[in-house]
CSV table of C-alpha atoms and ligand atoms in Angstrom, one decimal:
chain,number,residue,atom,x,y,z
A,103,MET,CA,-32.2,17.5,-13.1
A,104,GLY,CA,-29.5,15.7,-13.5
A,105,ARG,CA,-28.8,11.9,-13.2
A,106,SER,CA,-28.2,10.7,-9.5
A,107,VAL,CA,-25.4,8.1,-8.3
A,108,ALA,CA,-24.9,6.3,-5.0
A,109,VAL,CA,-21.1,4.8,-4.2
A,110,VAL,CA,-21.5,3.0,-1.4
A,111,GLY,CA,-18.0,2.5,-0.2
A,112,SER,CA,-15.2,5.3,-0.8
A,113,GLY,CA,-12.4,2.8,-1.2
A,114,PRO,CA,-10.1,2.9,-4.3
A,115,GLY,CA,-12.5,0.9,-6.3
A,116,GLY,CA,-15.3,3.6,-5.9
A,117,MET,CA,-13.3,6.5,-5.9
A,118,TYR,CA,-11.9,5.8,-9.6
A,119,ALA,CA,-15.8,5.1,-10.0
A,120,VAL,CA,-16.8,8.7,-9.0
A,121,GLN,CA,-13.8,9.8,-10.6
A,122,ARG,CA,-15.3,8.2,-14.2
A,123,VAL,CA,-19.0,9.6,-13.6
A,124,LEU,CA,-17.4,12.8,-13.3
A,125,ASP,CA,-15.3,12.6,-16.5
A,126,GLU,CA,-17.7,11.2,-18.8
A,127,CYS,CA,-21.2,12.5,-17.3
A,128,GLY,CA,-21.9,15.9,-16.8
A,129,ASP,CA,-25.1,16.1,-15.5
A,130,CYS,CA,-24.3,13.7,-13.3
A,131,ARG,CA,-24.7,14.3,-9.7
A,132,ILE,CA,-22.5,11.8,-7.1
A,133,ASP,CA,-23.6,10.6,-3.2
A,134,VAL,CA,-20.6,8.8,-1.7
A,135,ILE,CA,-21.7,6.9,1.2
A,136,GLU,CA,-19.5,5.7,3.6
A,137,ARG,CA,-19.5,3.5,6.7
A,138,LEU,CA,-16.9,5.5,9.0
A,139,PRO,CA,-16.4,9.1,9.2
A,140,SER,CA,-13.1,8.8,7.7
A,141,PRO,CA,-12.7,8.0,3.7
A,142,PHE,CA,-10.7,5.5,1.5
A,143,GLY,CA,-10.9,2.0,3.1
A,144,LEU,CA,-8.1,0.4,2.6
A,145,ILE,CA,-6.0,3.6,2.1
A,146,ARG,CA,-6.5,4.4,5.6
A,147,GLY,CA,-7.1,0.9,7.0
A,148,GLY,CA,-5.3,-1.6,5.2
A,149,VAL,CA,-2.2,-0.2,3.4
A,150,ALA,CA,0.6,-0.4,5.5
A,151,PRO,CA,1.7,2.0,8.0
A,152,ASP,CA,5.4,2.3,6.6
A,153,HIS,CA,4.0,2.2,3.5
A,154,GLN,CA,3.3,6.2,3.1
A,155,THR,CA,3.6,7.1,-0.1
A,156,THR,CA,1.1,4.4,-1.1
A,157,LYS,CA,-1.0,6.5,0.6
A,158,ASN,CA,-0.8,9.5,-1.2
A,159,VAL,CA,-3.4,8.2,-3.2
A,160,SER,CA,-5.7,9.7,-1.1
A,161,ARG,CA,-5.1,13.3,-2.2
A,162,ALA,CA,-6.0,12.4,-5.5
A,163,PHE,CA,-9.5,11.2,-4.0
A,164,GLU,CA,-9.7,14.1,-1.7
A,165,LYS,CA,-9.4,16.2,-4.7
A,166,THR,CA,-12.5,14.0,-6.7
A,167,LEU,CA,-14.8,14.6,-3.3
A,168,ARG,CA,-14.3,18.4,-3.7
A,169,ASP,CA,-15.7,18.5,-6.7
A,170,PRO,CA,-19.4,20.5,-6.4
A,171,ARG,CA,-21.4,17.2,-8.4
A,172,VAL,CA,-19.9,15.0,-5.4
A,173,ARG,CA,-21.0,15.1,-1.9
A,174,TYR,CA,-19.4,12.6,0.9
A,175,LEU,CA,-21.7,11.1,3.3
A,176,GLY,CA,-19.5,9.5,6.1
A,177,ASN,CA,-20.7,7.7,9.3
A,178,VAL,CA,-23.7,6.5,6.8
A,179,ALA,CA,-23.8,2.6,7.4
A,180,MET,CA,-26.1,1.2,4.3
A,181,GLY,CA,-27.9,-1.8,6.2
A,182,HIS,CA,-28.1,0.1,9.6
A,183,ASP,CA,-28.8,4.1,8.5
A,184,VAL,CA,-30.5,3.6,5.2
A,185,SER,CA,-31.3,0.3,3.1
A,186,LEU,CA,-30.2,-0.7,-0.3
A,187,ALA,CA,-33.5,-1.2,-1.2
A,188,GLU,CA,-33.9,3.1,0.0
A,189,LEU,CA,-30.9,3.7,-2.0
A,190,GLU,CA,-32.0,2.0,-5.4
A,191,ILE,CA,-35.5,3.7,-5.1
A,192,ILE,CA,-33.7,7.1,-4.6
A,193,TYR,CA,-30.8,6.9,-6.8
A,194,ASP,CA,-31.0,6.2,-10.9
A,195,ALA,CA,-27.8,4.0,-10.1
A,196,VAL,CA,-26.4,2.5,-7.2
A,197,ILE,CA,-22.5,1.3,-7.3
A,198,LEU,CA,-21.3,-1.3,-4.9
A,199,ALA,CA,-17.8,-0.7,-3.5
A,200,TYR,CA,-18.0,-2.0,-0.2
A,201,GLY,CA,-14.9,-4.2,-0.7
A,202,ALA,CA,-14.0,-7.7,0.7
A,203,PRO,CA,-13.0,-7.2,4.3
A,204,TRP,CA,-13.4,-10.5,5.6
A,205,ASP,CA,-10.7,-13.1,6.4
A,206,ARG,CA,-11.2,-16.5,4.5
A,207,LYS,CA,-10.4,-19.2,6.8
A,208,LEU,CA,-7.9,-22.2,6.8
A,209,GLY,CA,-10.2,-24.9,7.4
A,210,ILE,CA,-7.5,-26.6,9.5
A,211,PRO,CA,-7.9,-28.2,13.4
A,212,GLY,CA,-7.4,-25.9,15.7
A,213,GLU,CA,-7.5,-22.5,13.8
A,214,ASP,CA,-10.1,-20.8,16.4
A,215,LYS,CA,-7.7,-20.9,19.2
A,216,LYS,CA,-6.3,-17.9,21.2
A,217,ASN,CA,-3.9,-16.0,19.3
A,218,VAL,CA,-4.6,-17.2,15.4
A,219,PHE,CA,-5.9,-14.1,13.8
A,220,GLY,CA,-7.0,-13.5,10.1
A,221,SER,CA,-4.5,-10.5,8.1
A,222,ASN,CA,-7.8,-8.4,7.8
A,223,ALA,CA,-8.0,-8.2,11.6
A,224,PHE,CA,-4.4,-7.9,12.6
A,225,VAL,CA,-3.7,-5.6,9.9
A,226,GLY,CA,-6.7,-3.4,11.1
A,227,TRP,CA,-5.7,-3.6,14.6
A,228,TYR,CA,-2.4,-2.2,14.1
A,229,ASN,CA,-3.8,0.5,11.6
A,230,CYS,CA,-6.3,1.7,13.7
A,231,HIS,CA,-9.2,0.6,12.4
A,232,PRO,CA,-12.2,0.7,14.9
A,233,ASP,CA,-13.9,-2.7,13.9
A,234,PHE,CA,-10.4,-4.6,15.2
A,235,LYS,CA,-8.9,-2.0,18.0
A,236,ASP,CA,-9.9,-4.3,20.6
A,237,LEU,CA,-8.4,-7.3,19.1
A,238,ASP,CA,-5.9,-8.0,21.7
A,239,PRO,CA,-3.1,-10.3,20.4
A,240,ASP,CA,-0.7,-11.6,22.6
A,241,LEU,CA,2.6,-10.5,21.4
A,242,ASP,CA,4.9,-12.1,24.0
A,243,VAL,CA,5.5,-14.8,22.2
A,244,ALA,CA,9.4,-16.2,21.0
A,245,GLY,CA,7.6,-17.4,17.6
A,246,VAL,CA,5.2,-16.3,15.2
A,247,ALA,CA,3.6,-18.3,11.7
A,248,VAL,CA,2.3,-16.1,8.7
A,249,VAL,CA,0.4,-18.1,6.7
A,250,GLY,CA,0.6,-17.3,3.2
A,251,VAL,CA,3.5,-15.7,1.0
A,252,GLY,CA,1.5,-12.7,-0.8
A,253,ASN,CA,1.9,-9.0,0.0
A,254,VAL,CA,-0.5,-9.3,2.7
A,255,ALA,CA,2.0,-12.0,4.8
A,256,VAL,CA,5.0,-9.9,3.7
A,257,ASP,CA,3.0,-6.4,5.0
A,258,CYS,CA,2.5,-8.5,8.4
A,259,ALA,CA,5.8,-10.2,8.9
A,260,ARG,CA,7.7,-6.7,8.2
A,261,VAL,CA,5.5,-4.4,10.7
A,262,LEU,CA,6.4,-7.2,13.4
A,263,ALA,CA,9.8,-6.9,12.5
A,264,LYS,CA,10.9,-3.5,12.3
A,265,THR,CA,12.7,-1.7,15.1
A,266,PRO,CA,10.8,1.3,16.6
A,267,LYS,CA,13.3,3.5,14.7
A,268,GLU,CA,12.4,1.8,11.4
A,269,MET,CA,8.4,3.0,12.4
A,270,ALA,CA,9.0,6.1,14.0
A,271,THR,CA,7.7,8.2,10.2
A,272,THR,CA,4.6,5.7,10.5
A,273,ASP,CA,1.2,6.3,11.6
A,274,LEU,CA,1.2,3.0,13.4
A,275,ALA,CA,-1.4,2.6,16.4
A,276,THR,CA,0.3,3.5,19.3
A,277,TYR,CA,-1.2,1.0,21.1
A,278,ALA,CA,0.5,-1.4,18.4
A,279,ALA,CA,3.6,-0.1,18.7
A,280,ALA,CA,4.0,-0.2,22.2
A,281,ARG,CA,3.0,-3.9,22.3
A,282,ILE,CA,5.1,-4.9,19.1
A,283,HIS,CA,7.8,-3.3,20.3
A,284,ALA,CA,8.1,-4.9,23.7
A,285,ALA,CA,7.5,-7.9,22.5
A,286,PRO,CA,10.5,-11.1,22.7
A,287,ILE,CA,9.7,-12.1,18.9
A,288,LYS,CA,12.9,-13.8,17.6
A,289,ASP,CA,11.3,-15.9,14.8
A,290,ILE,CA,9.2,-14.9,12.2
A,291,TRP,CA,8.0,-17.6,9.8
A,292,MET,CA,6.2,-17.1,6.7
A,293,PHE,CA,4.8,-20.3,4.9
A,294,GLY,CA,4.1,-21.0,1.2
A,295,ARG,CA,2.3,-23.5,0.1
A,296,ARG,CA,3.9,-23.8,-3.1
A,297,GLY,CA,7.4,-22.4,-4.3
A,298,PRO,CA,9.5,-19.7,-4.9
A,299,ALA,CA,8.2,-19.6,-8.3
A,300,GLU,CA,4.5,-19.4,-7.5
A,301,ALA,CA,5.0,-17.0,-4.3
A,302,ALA,CA,2.5,-14.0,-4.6
A,303,PHE,CA,4.6,-10.9,-3.5
A,304,THR,CA,6.0,-8.6,-5.9
A,305,ASN,CA,9.5,-7.7,-6.2
A,306,VAL,CA,9.7,-4.3,-4.5
A,307,GLU,CA,7.9,-5.6,-1.4
A,308,LEU,CA,10.0,-8.5,-1.3
A,309,ARG,CA,13.4,-6.6,-1.6
A,310,GLU,CA,12.2,-4.7,1.5
A,311,LEU,CA,12.9,-7.8,3.5
A,312,GLY,CA,16.2,-8.0,3.3
A,313,LYS,CA,16.7,-4.4,4.3
A,314,LEU,CA,15.7,-4.3,7.7
A,315,GLU,CA,17.6,-3.0,10.5
A,316,ASP,CA,17.5,-5.7,13.0
A,317,CYS,CA,15.9,-8.6,10.9
A,318,ALA,CA,17.6,-11.1,9.3
A,319,THR,CA,15.2,-12.8,6.1
A,320,LEU,CA,16.2,-16.1,5.4
A,321,VAL,CA,15.3,-18.5,2.1
A,322,ASP,CA,16.4,-22.5,2.2
A,323,GLN,CA,18.3,-22.2,-0.8
A,324,ALA,CA,17.8,-25.6,-1.6
A,325,HIS,CA,14.1,-24.8,-2.6
A,326,LEU,CA,15.2,-21.5,-5.3
A,327,PRO,CA,14.8,-23.4,-9.1
A,328,ALA,CA,17.8,-22.1,-11.3
A,329,ALA,CA,15.6,-20.2,-13.1
A,330,ILE,CA,11.6,-19.7,-13.2
A,331,ASP,CA,9.8,-21.7,-16.0
A,332,SER,CA,7.8,-18.9,-18.2
A,333,VAL,CA,5.2,-21.5,-19.6
A,334,GLY,CA,1.6,-20.1,-19.1
A,335,MET,CA,2.9,-16.7,-17.6
A,336,ASP,CA,2.8,-13.2,-19.2
A,337,ASP,CA,6.2,-11.3,-19.6
A,338,LYS,CA,5.0,-8.9,-16.7
A,339,ASP,CA,4.9,-12.1,-14.3
A,340,PHE,CA,7.8,-13.8,-15.5
A,341,ARG,CA,10.1,-10.5,-14.8
A,342,VAL,CA,8.3,-10.0,-11.7
A,343,ARG,CA,8.8,-13.9,-10.3
A,344,SER,CA,12.3,-14.2,-12.2
A,345,LYS,CA,13.4,-11.1,-10.1
A,346,ASN,CA,12.0,-12.5,-6.6
A,347,LEU,CA,14.2,-15.3,-7.4
A,348,GLU,CA,17.2,-13.0,-7.9
A,349,THR,CA,16.3,-11.4,-5.0
A,350,MET,CA,15.6,-14.6,-2.7
A,351,ARG,CA,19.2,-15.9,-3.2
A,352,GLY,CA,20.7,-13.2,-1.0
A,353,PHE,CA,18.6,-14.5,1.6
A,354,THR,CA,21.1,-16.3,2.7
A,355,GLY,CA,21.2,-15.4,6.2
A,356,ALA,CA,24.6,-14.1,6.5
A,357,ASP,CA,23.8,-11.1,8.7
A,358,ALA,CA,21.8,-13.8,10.9
A,359,GLY,CA,24.0,-13.4,13.5
A,360,SER,CA,24.4,-9.8,13.7
A,361,LYS,CA,20.4,-9.5,14.3
A,362,LYS,CA,18.0,-9.8,16.9
A,363,LYS,CA,15.1,-11.3,14.7
A,364,ARG,CA,15.2,-13.9,11.8
A,365,MET,CA,12.7,-13.9,9.0
A,366,HIS,CA,12.3,-17.7,7.4
A,367,ILE,CA,10.4,-17.4,4.2
A,368,ALA,CA,9.5,-21.4,4.2
A,369,PHE,CA,7.9,-23.0,0.8
A,370,PHE,CA,6.8,-26.2,-0.1
A,371,ALA,CA,4.8,-26.2,3.3
A,372,SER,CA,1.2,-26.5,4.1
A,373,PRO,CA,-0.7,-25.8,7.2
A,374,VAL,CA,-2.4,-28.9,8.5
A,375,ALA,CA,-3.2,-27.4,12.2
A,376,VAL,CA,-2.5,-25.4,14.9
A,377,LEU,CA,-1.0,-26.9,17.9
A,378,GLY,CA,-1.6,-26.3,21.7
A,379,GLY,CA,-3.9,-25.5,24.6
A,380,GLU,CA,-6.7,-23.1,24.4
A,381,ARG,CA,-4.2,-20.7,22.7
A,382,VAL,CA,-1.0,-21.0,20.4
A,383,GLU,CA,1.4,-23.1,20.9
A,384,GLY,CA,2.7,-23.9,17.4
A,385,ILE,CA,1.8,-25.1,13.9
A,386,ARG,CA,2.0,-28.6,12.0
A,387,MET,CA,3.1,-27.9,8.7
A,388,GLU,CA,3.2,-30.4,5.9
A,389,LYS,CA,5.6,-30.8,3.1
A,390,THR,CA,4.2,-30.6,-0.5
A,391,ARG,CA,5.5,-31.2,-4.1
A,392,ILE,CA,3.8,-28.9,-6.9
A,393,GLU,CA,1.8,-30.9,-9.6
A,394,LYS,CA,0.1,-29.1,-12.5
A,395,GLY,CA,0.3,-25.8,-10.3
A,396,ARG,CA,-1.0,-26.9,-7.8
A,397,ALA,CA,0.5,-27.8,-4.0
A,398,ILE,CA,-0.2,-31.7,-2.8
A,399,GLY,CA,0.3,-33.0,0.4
A,400,THR,CA,3.3,-35.4,1.1
A,401,GLY,CA,2.1,-36.7,4.3
A,402,GLU,CA,5.7,-35.5,5.5
A,403,THR,CA,5.0,-33.1,8.6
A,404,PHE,CA,7.0,-30.5,10.9
A,405,ASP,CA,5.9,-28.6,13.7
A,406,VAL,CA,7.2,-24.9,14.2
A,407,PRO,CA,7.1,-23.8,17.8
A,408,CYS,CA,5.2,-20.3,17.7
A,409,GLY,CA,2.4,-18.4,19.9
A,410,LEU,CA,0.6,-16.4,17.4
A,411,VAL,CA,-0.3,-17.2,13.9
A,412,ILE,CA,-1.6,-14.5,11.3
A,413,THR,CA,-3.2,-16.1,8.3
A,414,CYS,CA,-2.5,-14.0,5.2
A,415,ILE,CA,-4.5,-16.1,2.5
A,416,GLY,CA,-6.7,-13.5,0.9
A,417,SER,CA,-10.7,-12.2,1.8
A,418,ARG,CA,-14.0,-12.1,0.6
A,419,ALA,CA,-16.8,-9.8,0.9
A,420,GLU,CA,-19.9,-10.3,2.5
A,421,ALA,CA,-23.2,-10.7,1.3
A,422,ILE,CA,-25.6,-8.0,1.3
A,423,GLU,CA,-29.8,-7.6,1.7
A,424,SER,CA,-31.2,-9.0,-1.4
A,425,VAL,CA,-27.8,-9.1,-3.7
A,426,PRO,CA,-27.2,-12.3,-5.2
A,427,PHE,CA,-23.7,-13.6,-3.8
A,428,ASP,CA,-20.9,-16.5,-5.0
A,429,GLU,CA,-20.1,-17.9,-1.9
A,430,LYS,CA,-17.4,-20.1,-3.2
A,431,ALA,CA,-15.6,-16.4,-4.6
A,432,GLY,CA,-17.1,-14.2,-1.8
A,433,ILE,CA,-18.0,-11.6,-4.3
A,434,VAL,CA,-21.6,-10.3,-5.3
A,435,ARG,CA,-22.5,-12.0,-8.6
A,436,HIS,CA,-22.4,-9.8,-11.5
A,437,GLU,CA,-22.3,-9.3,-15.4
A,438,GLN,CA,-19.0,-7.2,-16.4
A,439,GLY,CA,-19.8,-5.1,-13.5
A,440,ARG,CA,-24.0,-5.0,-13.7
A,441,VAL,CA,-25.7,-6.6,-10.8
A,442,ARG,CA,-29.0,-5.8,-12.0
A,443,PRO,CA,-30.4,-3.1,-14.2
A,444,GLY,CA,-29.4,-0.1,-11.7
A,445,LEU,CA,-27.0,-1.4,-9.6
A,446,TYR,CA,-23.1,-2.4,-10.1
A,447,ALA,CA,-20.2,-3.3,-8.5
A,448,VAL,CA,-16.6,-2.4,-8.6
A,449,GLY,CA,-13.5,-2.9,-6.8
A,450,TRP,CA,-13.1,-6.0,-4.9
A,451,VAL,CA,-16.6,-6.7,-4.1
A,452,LYS,CA,-16.8,-7.4,-7.4
A,453,ARG,CA,-13.5,-9.1,-8.4
A,454,GLY,CA,-12.1,-10.5,-5.1
A,455,ALA,CA,-8.9,-9.1,-3.3
A,456,THR,CA,-7.0,-9.4,-6.0
A,457,GLY,CA,-4.6,-6.3,-7.8
A,458,THR,CA,-3.0,-3.3,-6.5
A,459,ILE,CA,-4.8,0.1,-6.0
A,460,GLY,CA,-4.8,1.1,-9.5
A,461,THR,CA,-5.8,-2.0,-10.7
A,462,ASN,CA,-9.1,-0.7,-9.5
A,463,ARG,CA,-9.0,2.2,-11.8
A,464,LEU,CA,-9.7,0.5,-15.3
A,465,ASP,CA,-12.3,-2.0,-13.8
A,466,SER,CA,-14.1,0.8,-12.2
A,467,TYR,CA,-13.8,2.9,-15.7
A,468,ASP,CA,-15.0,-0.1,-17.1
A,469,VAL,CA,-18.2,-0.8,-15.5
A,470,VAL,CA,-18.8,3.3,-15.1
A,471,ASP,CA,-18.8,3.3,-18.8
A,472,LEU,CA,-21.4,0.4,-19.1
A,473,MET,CA,-23.7,1.8,-16.1
A,474,LEU,CA,-23.6,5.6,-18.1
A,475,LYS,CA,-24.9,3.3,-21.5
A,476,GLU,CA,-27.7,1.7,-19.8
A,477,MET,CA,-28.5,4.5,-17.6
A,478,ALA,CA,-32.2,6.1,-18.5
A,479,ALA,CA,-33.3,9.3,-18.2
A,480,PRO,CA,-33.1,10.6,-14.7
A,481,ASP,CA,-36.2,10.0,-12.6
A,482,LYS,CA,-35.1,9.5,-9.3
A,483,PRO,CA,-35.5,11.7,-6.6
A,484,GLY,CA,-31.5,11.7,-5.7
A,485,ALA,CA,-29.7,13.5,-2.6
A,486,ALA,CA,-32.4,15.3,-1.4
A,487,ALA,CA,-34.4,12.3,-0.8
A,488,LEU,CA,-31.7,11.0,1.1
A,489,ASP,CA,-31.3,13.7,3.4
A,490,ARG,CA,-34.4,13.7,4.2
A,491,LEU,CA,-34.2,10.2,5.5
A,492,LEU,CA,-31.0,10.5,7.3
A,493,ALA,CA,-32.2,13.5,9.0
A,494,ALA,CA,-35.4,11.5,10.0
A,495,ARG,CA,-33.7,8.9,11.4
A,496,LYS,CA,-31.3,11.5,13.5
A,497,VAL,CA,-28.1,10.0,11.7
A,498,ARG,CA,-25.4,12.8,12.1
A,499,VAL,CA,-23.5,12.7,8.7
A,500,VAL,CA,-19.9,13.5,8.2
A,501,GLY,CA,-19.5,15.5,5.5
A,502,LEU,CA,-16.3,16.6,3.6
A,503,ALA,CA,-15.3,19.5,5.3
A,504,ASP,CA,-15.8,17.5,8.8
A,505,TRP,CA,-13.3,14.8,7.6
A,506,GLN,CA,-11.1,17.7,6.6
A,507,LYS,CA,-10.8,18.5,10.1
A,508,ILE,CA,-10.6,15.7,11.4
A,509,GLN,CA,-7.6,15.2,9.6
A,510,LYS,CA,-6.1,18.1,10.2
A,511,LEU,CA,-6.4,17.4,14.5
A,512,GLU,CA,-4.5,13.9,13.7
A,513,GLU,CA,-2.0,15.8,11.5
A,514,ALA,CA,-2.0,18.2,15.0
A,515,ASN,CA,-1.5,15.2,17.1
A,516,ALA,CA,1.5,13.4,15.1
A,517,PRO,CA,4.2,12.5,17.4
A,518,LYS,CA,7.8,14.3,15.6
A,519,GLY,CA,7.9,13.2,12.4
A,520,ALA,CA,5.0,10.9,11.7
A,521,PRO,CA,2.1,12.2,9.4
A,522,ARG,CA,-0.7,11.6,11.9
A,523,ARG,CA,-1.6,10.2,15.3
A,524,LYS,CA,-5.3,8.7,14.2
A,525,PHE,CA,-8.3,8.6,16.2
A,526,ILE,CA,-9.7,5.3,16.4
A,527,THR,CA,-13.5,5.3,16.8
A,528,PRO,CA,-16.3,7.0,15.2
A,529,ALA,CA,-17.1,8.3,18.8
A,530,GLU,CA,-13.7,9.5,19.1
A,531,MET,CA,-13.7,11.2,16.1
A,532,LEU,CA,-17.1,13.0,16.6
A,533,ALA,CA,-16.2,13.9,20.0
A,534,ALA,CA,-13.0,15.7,18.2
A,535,LEU,CA,-14.9,17.6,15.7
A,536,ASP,CA,-17.4,19.0,18.3
A,537,LYS,CA,-14.4,20.3,20.3
A,538,ALA,CA,-12.4,22.0,17.1
A,539,SER,CA,-16.4,23.7,16.4
A,540,ALA,CA,-16.4,24.6,20.1
A,541,ALA,CA,-13.1,26.3,20.4
B,753,LIG,P1,-2.6,-12.9,-2.3
B,753,LIG,O1,-2.2,-12.0,-3.2
B,753,LIG,O2,-4.0,-13.7,-3.0
B,753,LIG,O3,-2.0,-14.0,-1.4
B,753,LIG,C1,-2.7,-14.5,-1.0
B,753,LIG,C2,-1.1,-16.0,-0.5
B,753,LIG,O4,-2.1,-16.9,0.6
B,753,LIG,C3,-0.7,-16.8,-1.3
B,753,LIG,O5,0.8,-17.1,-0.8
B,753,LIG,C4,-1.8,-18.1,-1.4
B,753,LIG,O6,-1.0,-19.1,-1.8
B,753,LIG,C5,-1.9,-18.1,0.2
B,753,LIG,N1,-2.7,-19.4,0.8
B,753,LIG,C6,-4.4,-18.9,0.0
B,753,LIG,N2,-4.9,-19.9,0.4
B,753,LIG,C7,-4.2,-20.7,1.3
B,753,LIG,C8,-4.1,-21.7,2.1
B,753,LIG,N3,-5.3,-22.5,2.6
B,753,LIG,N4,-3.3,-22.4,2.7
B,753,LIG,C9,-1.8,-21.8,2.4
B,753,LIG,N5,-2.1,-21.0,2.2
B,753,LIG,C10,-3.3,-20.1,1.6
B,753,LIG,O7,-3.4,-12.2,-1.2
B,753,LIG,P2,-3.1,-10.8,-0.2
B,753,LIG,O8,-1.6,-11.1,0.3
B,753,LIG,O9,-4.3,-10.9,0.9
B,753,LIG,O10,-3.5,-9.9,-0.8
B,753,LIG,C11,-3.9,-9.5,-1.7
B,753,LIG,C12,-4.1,-8.2,-3.1
B,753,LIG,O11,-3.6,-7.0,-2.3
B,753,LIG,C13,-2.7,-8.9,-3.8
B,753,LIG,O12,-3.3,-8.4,-5.0
B,753,LIG,C14,-1.8,-8.1,-3.4
B,753,LIG,O13,-0.5,-7.8,-4.2
B,753,LIG,C15,-2.4,-6.6,-3.1
B,753,LIG,N6,-1.4,-6.2,-1.9
B,753,LIG,C16,-0.5,-5.4,-2.5
B,753,LIG,C17,0.2,-4.8,-1.6
B,753,LIG,C18,1.3,-3.8,-2.0
B,753,LIG,O14,1.6,-3.6,-3.4
B,753,LIG,N7,2.3,-3.5,-1.5
B,753,LIG,C19,0.0,-4.8,-0.2
B,753,LIG,C20,-1.2,-5.4,0.1
B,753,LIG,C21,-2.2,-6.2,-0.3
B,753,LIG,P3,-1.3,-19.8,-3.2
B,753,LIG,O15,-1.1,-19.2,-4.7
B,753,LIG,O16,-0.9,-21.1,-3.5
B,753,LIG,O17,-3.0,-19.5,-3.4
């Protein structure tokens, strides 16, 4: 009998963990348990629709799922269809990889007004994530405030700024495209509470903002330092930030007169209140100065009119049954990835929402190496026990072959030039699967 491992969540953290188990443990059998019928987490629901090449990593993940030692069990929700306690009884080891999909809050007055959204919700909406399909943002607005200057902020701002032509080869949700492209948006503000030298976006992403067809990107040139101070920075960080500075020197707004939209990247500005009645009418910002790397409010405020606010200030994981949780960091408590004997965590539920897709690889490898070192001889029932339990509960499991059929249908439904037209809800996917099987 081989050792049995359950990986809960099929995003990058989970999939790199599966790869490592396959590489390092010949006798291991792995069940990948995923809440949605569709696999790969943020690759499908988070990565921007106009960043299709980034999504190519899902081909490698799919290859991993094709390994005969791996089973994909989509449409199975831990906490609903099976509990963590049951998984810990069934498998020799369980790896939590369920991500950090909850938006952090600003904690300022007015944040609960209509048309204020966190980035997970907003990105999920335009990316066809079933949890956010009913978000219903009102885009009949002239101004948008995006809070934060990380890559997610750049994604949100860019998707709102691009023309239908620029989005034609993407898998942007059809309902989102209709609303975004009819919107009278003129000004998109991206606010950084610290300065250009501290901005979290990376250079490739920033440079894209200088190449938009009908949107001019502007930075107040007086905010740009003469050079980046390298103190306390590693070489890579210094290089990225120096390149960012160079890129932003080009964002002078010289093309603003000829373009319909303007994107203003505004630094040293921290939100203090969302303004308006029931719905957003503006955002009040406080000017800041930097002390020891921190943004300190100066007491001087200014108001920016806008009808939509998107907060892109990071995200947190969710606490689940019996798992120790660090509320402040928004991650599970662990030691080098070990939550308790037999239970491990990888990806954003372990580290928090940081890093690129590739960051997960070595991180997951380290946790799996620790797990394999600590794993005893097999003495749990594994896959067959889960199958019995799910069958008794009448859970409809979406296997890899089912997912591949759904994927083919999405590709076949794609408008010309687009990679796919995504199904949105699990029910739609299952109905399409049934129809295809009956045909
Ligand atoms: P992030 O990189 O941590 O950026 C968060 C931004 O929010 C920062 O500018 C931060 O400012 C700001 N912020 C946090 N709390 C704030 C507050 N209370 N008030 C005002 N501003 C606040 O997070 P992210 O953009 O969500 O991205 C998460 C990870 O995914 C990152 O590692 C990112 O690179 C990665 N990602 C990569 C790509 C890509 O490679 N194309 C795309 C999307 C995401 P401070 O710095 O001052 O805290």
